[in-house]
GROMACS .gro file of C-alpha atoms in nm:
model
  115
    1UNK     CA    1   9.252   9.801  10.491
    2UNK     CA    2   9.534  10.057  10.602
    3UNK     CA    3   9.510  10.360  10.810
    4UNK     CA    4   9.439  10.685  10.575
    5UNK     CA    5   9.275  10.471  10.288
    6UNK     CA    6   8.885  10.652  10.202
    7UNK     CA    7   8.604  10.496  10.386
    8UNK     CA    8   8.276  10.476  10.194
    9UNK     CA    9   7.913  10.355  10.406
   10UNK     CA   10   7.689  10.233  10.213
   11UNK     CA   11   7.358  10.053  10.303
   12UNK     CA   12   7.490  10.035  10.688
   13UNK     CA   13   7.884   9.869  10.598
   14UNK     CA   14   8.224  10.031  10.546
   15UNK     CA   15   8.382   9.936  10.230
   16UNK     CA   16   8.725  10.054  10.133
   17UNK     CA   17   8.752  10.376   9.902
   18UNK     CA   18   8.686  10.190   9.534
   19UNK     CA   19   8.453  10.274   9.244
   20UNK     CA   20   8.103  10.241   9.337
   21UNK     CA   21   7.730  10.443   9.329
   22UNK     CA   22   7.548  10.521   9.600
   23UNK     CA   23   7.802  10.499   9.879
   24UNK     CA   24   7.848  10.816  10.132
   25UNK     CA   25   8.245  10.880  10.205
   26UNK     CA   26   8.285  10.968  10.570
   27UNK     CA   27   8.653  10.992  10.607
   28UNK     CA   28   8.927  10.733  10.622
   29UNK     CA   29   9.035  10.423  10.847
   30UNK     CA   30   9.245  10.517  11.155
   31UNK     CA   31   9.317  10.175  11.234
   32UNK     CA   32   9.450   9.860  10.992
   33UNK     CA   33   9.209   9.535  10.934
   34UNK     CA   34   9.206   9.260  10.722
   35UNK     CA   35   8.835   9.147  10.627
   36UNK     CA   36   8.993   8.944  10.369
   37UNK     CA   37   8.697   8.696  10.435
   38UNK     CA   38   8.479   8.943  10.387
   39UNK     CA   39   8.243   8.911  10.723
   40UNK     CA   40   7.972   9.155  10.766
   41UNK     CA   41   7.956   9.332  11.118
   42UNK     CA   42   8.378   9.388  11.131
   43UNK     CA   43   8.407   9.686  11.336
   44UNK     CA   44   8.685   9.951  11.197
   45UNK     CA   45   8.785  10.252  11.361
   46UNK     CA   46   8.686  10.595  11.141
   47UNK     CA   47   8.859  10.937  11.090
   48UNK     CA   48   8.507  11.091  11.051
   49UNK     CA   49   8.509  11.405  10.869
   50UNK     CA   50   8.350  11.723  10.934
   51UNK     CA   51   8.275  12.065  10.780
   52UNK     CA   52   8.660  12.149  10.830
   53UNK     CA   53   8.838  11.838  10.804
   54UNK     CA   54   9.101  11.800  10.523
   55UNK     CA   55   9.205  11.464  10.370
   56UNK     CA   56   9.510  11.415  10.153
   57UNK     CA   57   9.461  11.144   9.860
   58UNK     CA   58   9.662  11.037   9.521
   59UNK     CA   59   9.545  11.257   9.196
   60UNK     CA   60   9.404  11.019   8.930
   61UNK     CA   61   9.523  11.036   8.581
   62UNK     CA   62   9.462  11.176   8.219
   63UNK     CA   63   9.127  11.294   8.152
   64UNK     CA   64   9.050  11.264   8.560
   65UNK     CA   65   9.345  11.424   8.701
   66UNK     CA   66   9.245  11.677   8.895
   67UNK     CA   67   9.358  12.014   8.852
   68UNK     CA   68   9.406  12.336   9.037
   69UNK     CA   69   9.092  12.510   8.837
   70UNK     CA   70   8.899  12.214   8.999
   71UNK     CA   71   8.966  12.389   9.342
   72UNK     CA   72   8.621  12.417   9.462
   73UNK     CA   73   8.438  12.152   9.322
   74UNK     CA   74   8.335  11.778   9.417
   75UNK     CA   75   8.580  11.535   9.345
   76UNK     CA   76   8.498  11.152   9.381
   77UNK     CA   77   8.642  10.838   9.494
   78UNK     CA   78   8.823  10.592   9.225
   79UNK     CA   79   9.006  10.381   9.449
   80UNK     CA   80   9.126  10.319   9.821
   81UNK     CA   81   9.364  10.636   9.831
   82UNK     CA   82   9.270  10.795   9.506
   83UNK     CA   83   9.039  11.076   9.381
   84UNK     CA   84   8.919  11.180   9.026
   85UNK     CA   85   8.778  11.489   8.895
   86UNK     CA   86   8.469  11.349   8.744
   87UNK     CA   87   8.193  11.080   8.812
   88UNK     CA   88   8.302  10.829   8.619
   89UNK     CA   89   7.980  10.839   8.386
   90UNK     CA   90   7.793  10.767   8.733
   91UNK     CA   91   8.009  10.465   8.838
   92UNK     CA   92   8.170  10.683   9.152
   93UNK     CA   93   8.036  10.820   9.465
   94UNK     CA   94   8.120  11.183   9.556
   95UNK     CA   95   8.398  11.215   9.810
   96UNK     CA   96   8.402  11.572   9.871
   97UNK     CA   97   8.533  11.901   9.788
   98UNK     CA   98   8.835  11.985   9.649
   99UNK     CA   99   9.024  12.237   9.892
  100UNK     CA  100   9.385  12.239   9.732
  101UNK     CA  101   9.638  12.062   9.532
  102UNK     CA  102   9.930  12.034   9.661
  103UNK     CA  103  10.252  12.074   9.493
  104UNK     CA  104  10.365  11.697   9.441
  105UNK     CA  105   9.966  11.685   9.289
  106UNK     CA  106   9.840  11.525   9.621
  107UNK     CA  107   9.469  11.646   9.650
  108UNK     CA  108   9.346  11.764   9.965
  109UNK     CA  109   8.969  11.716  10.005
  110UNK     CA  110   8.715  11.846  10.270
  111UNK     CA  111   8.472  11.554  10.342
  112UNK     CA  112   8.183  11.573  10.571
  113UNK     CA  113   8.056  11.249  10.701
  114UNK     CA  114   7.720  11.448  10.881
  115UNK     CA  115   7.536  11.698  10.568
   0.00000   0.00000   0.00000
């Protein structure tokens, strides 16, 4: 994993950002690992989010791009840096809300990891 990439929790582990149900996003990994093996137990360092804390992630594409009439709403996780406007006919878990887009279509997102 790579610093910045969305951190999801989901039945106690941290799995990179990716599409899956039922996960929580809490913020993003402040620290690189490789758990190529895939061992349960790694510890990872977490930018936790809060009420006011504002992550910047890659816009998805086509009919889930996410637009500036989206401001305001959930958005939710499609891959390890990427967010999409919709659910993904319930295959994605919600990643937060949608606070701005920014002008090279970078989304910033307000995630709280406590709420």
């Amino acid at each position: 994993g790579r610093i910045g990439e969305i951190a999801l929790l989901k039945a106690g582990y941290v799995y990179q950002g990716q599409a899956m149900t039922d996960a929580r996003c809490v913020g993003t990994f402040a620290s690189r690992f490789d758990n190529t093996g895939g061992d349960d137990g790694l510890e990872v360092d977490i930018n936790l989010g809060h009420e006011f804390t504002e992550f910047t992630f890659s816009n998805s594409a086509g009919g889930d791009a996410i637009a500036q009439a989206d401001v305001g709403n959930d958005c939710y996780v499609a891959g390890v840096s990427t967010v999409a406007k919709t659910n993904g006919s319930s295959t994605r878990s919600k990643c937060g809300k949608i606070w701005r887009i920014n002008s090279n279509g970078s989304v910033v997102v307000r995630i709280s990891a406590i709420g």
